[in-house]
Amino acid sequence: YLRGARMLHALRLRMGNQGFEAAQRELQTEGLGKVITANDIYRIFQSHSSVPLYGIWDEFLCMPPLHD
């Protein structure tokens, strides 16, 4: 659990509060009643960030995100 909390903290620092919170709202809406993948989460968070987030995925999930 601590690793996940650290990842979310790293995302918030990289994205800023506004982008991070917007991504969380979209994730909640889009994921309602569905099974979502790490790549779905990456896509949503990246869409709300002006800086690349792939390094965080690689660091915390030991895998780079799949690109479309």
Short mmCIF file of C-alpha atoms in Angstrom, two decimals:
data_model
loop_
_atom_site.label_atom_id
_atom_site.label_comp_id
_atom_site.label_asym_id
_atom_site.label_seq_id
_atom_site.Cartn_x
_atom_site.Cartn_y
_atom_site.Cartn_z
CA TYR A 1 0.00 0.00 0.00
CA LEU A 2 2.83 2.37 0.79
CA ARG A 3 4.25 1.98 -2.72
CA GLY A 4 0.89 2.96 -4.20
CA ALA A 5 0.67 6.00 -1.92
CA ARG A 6 4.18 7.02 -2.96
CA MET A 7 3.22 6.67 -6.62
CA LEU A 8 0.16 8.87 -6.18
CA HIS A 9 2.29 11.42 -4.33
CA ALA A 10 4.84 11.41 -7.17
CA LEU A 11 2.04 11.90 -9.70
CA ARG A 12 0.62 14.84 -7.74
CA LEU A 13 4.06 16.46 -7.51
CA ARG A 14 4.74 16.00 -11.22
CA MET A 15 1.27 17.04 -12.44
CA GLY A 16 0.27 19.66 -9.89
CA ASN A 17 -2.87 19.57 -7.78
CA GLN A 18 -5.29 20.75 -10.45
CA GLY A 19 -4.28 18.16 -13.07
CA PHE A 20 -4.03 15.38 -10.50
CA GLU A 21 -7.49 16.04 -9.12
CA ALA A 22 -9.01 16.34 -12.60
CA ALA A 23 -7.48 12.97 -13.51
CA GLN A 24 -8.91 11.40 -10.36
CA ARG A 25 -12.40 12.72 -11.19
CA GLU A 26 -12.20 11.40 -14.75
CA LEU A 27 -10.87 8.06 -13.52
CA GLN A 28 -13.79 7.74 -11.12
CA THR A 29 -16.32 8.57 -13.83
CA GLU A 30 -14.79 6.44 -16.57
CA GLY A 31 -14.08 3.48 -14.31
CA LEU A 32 -17.50 3.30 -12.71
CA GLY A 33 -18.73 -0.26 -13.00
CA LYS A 34 -15.77 -1.36 -15.15
CA VAL A 35 -12.48 -3.11 -14.75
CA ILE A 36 -9.73 -0.71 -15.77
CA THR A 37 -6.10 -1.45 -16.47
CA ALA A 38 -2.87 0.31 -15.55
CA ASN A 39 -2.76 1.59 -19.12
CA ASP A 40 -6.25 3.07 -18.79
CA ILE A 41 -5.10 4.87 -15.65
CA TYR A 42 -1.94 6.08 -17.39
CA ARG A 43 -3.94 7.39 -20.36
CA ILE A 44 -6.25 9.36 -18.10
CA PHE A 45 -3.51 10.80 -15.91
CA GLN A 46 -1.33 11.66 -18.92
CA SER A 47 -4.24 13.46 -20.59
CA HIS A 48 -4.32 15.85 -17.61
CA SER A 49 -0.56 16.42 -17.47
CA SER A 50 1.62 18.73 -19.52
CA VAL A 51 4.72 16.70 -18.63
CA PRO A 52 5.47 13.03 -19.39
CA LEU A 53 4.48 10.55 -16.69
CA TYR A 54 5.98 7.34 -18.15
CA GLY A 55 8.97 7.50 -15.77
CA ILE A 56 6.67 7.22 -12.76
CA TRP A 57 4.98 4.16 -14.27
CA ASP A 58 8.33 2.54 -14.92
CA GLU A 59 9.64 3.37 -11.44
CA PHE A 60 6.64 2.25 -9.41
CA LEU A 61 5.08 -0.47 -11.57
CA CYS A 62 8.36 -1.76 -13.07
CA MET A 63 6.82 -1.43 -16.52
CA PRO A 64 6.48 1.39 -18.99
CA PRO A 65 2.94 2.16 -20.14
CA LEU A 66 1.81 0.76 -23.44
CA HIS A 67 1.41 3.47 -26.04
CA ASP A 68 -1.50 3.60 -28.47
#
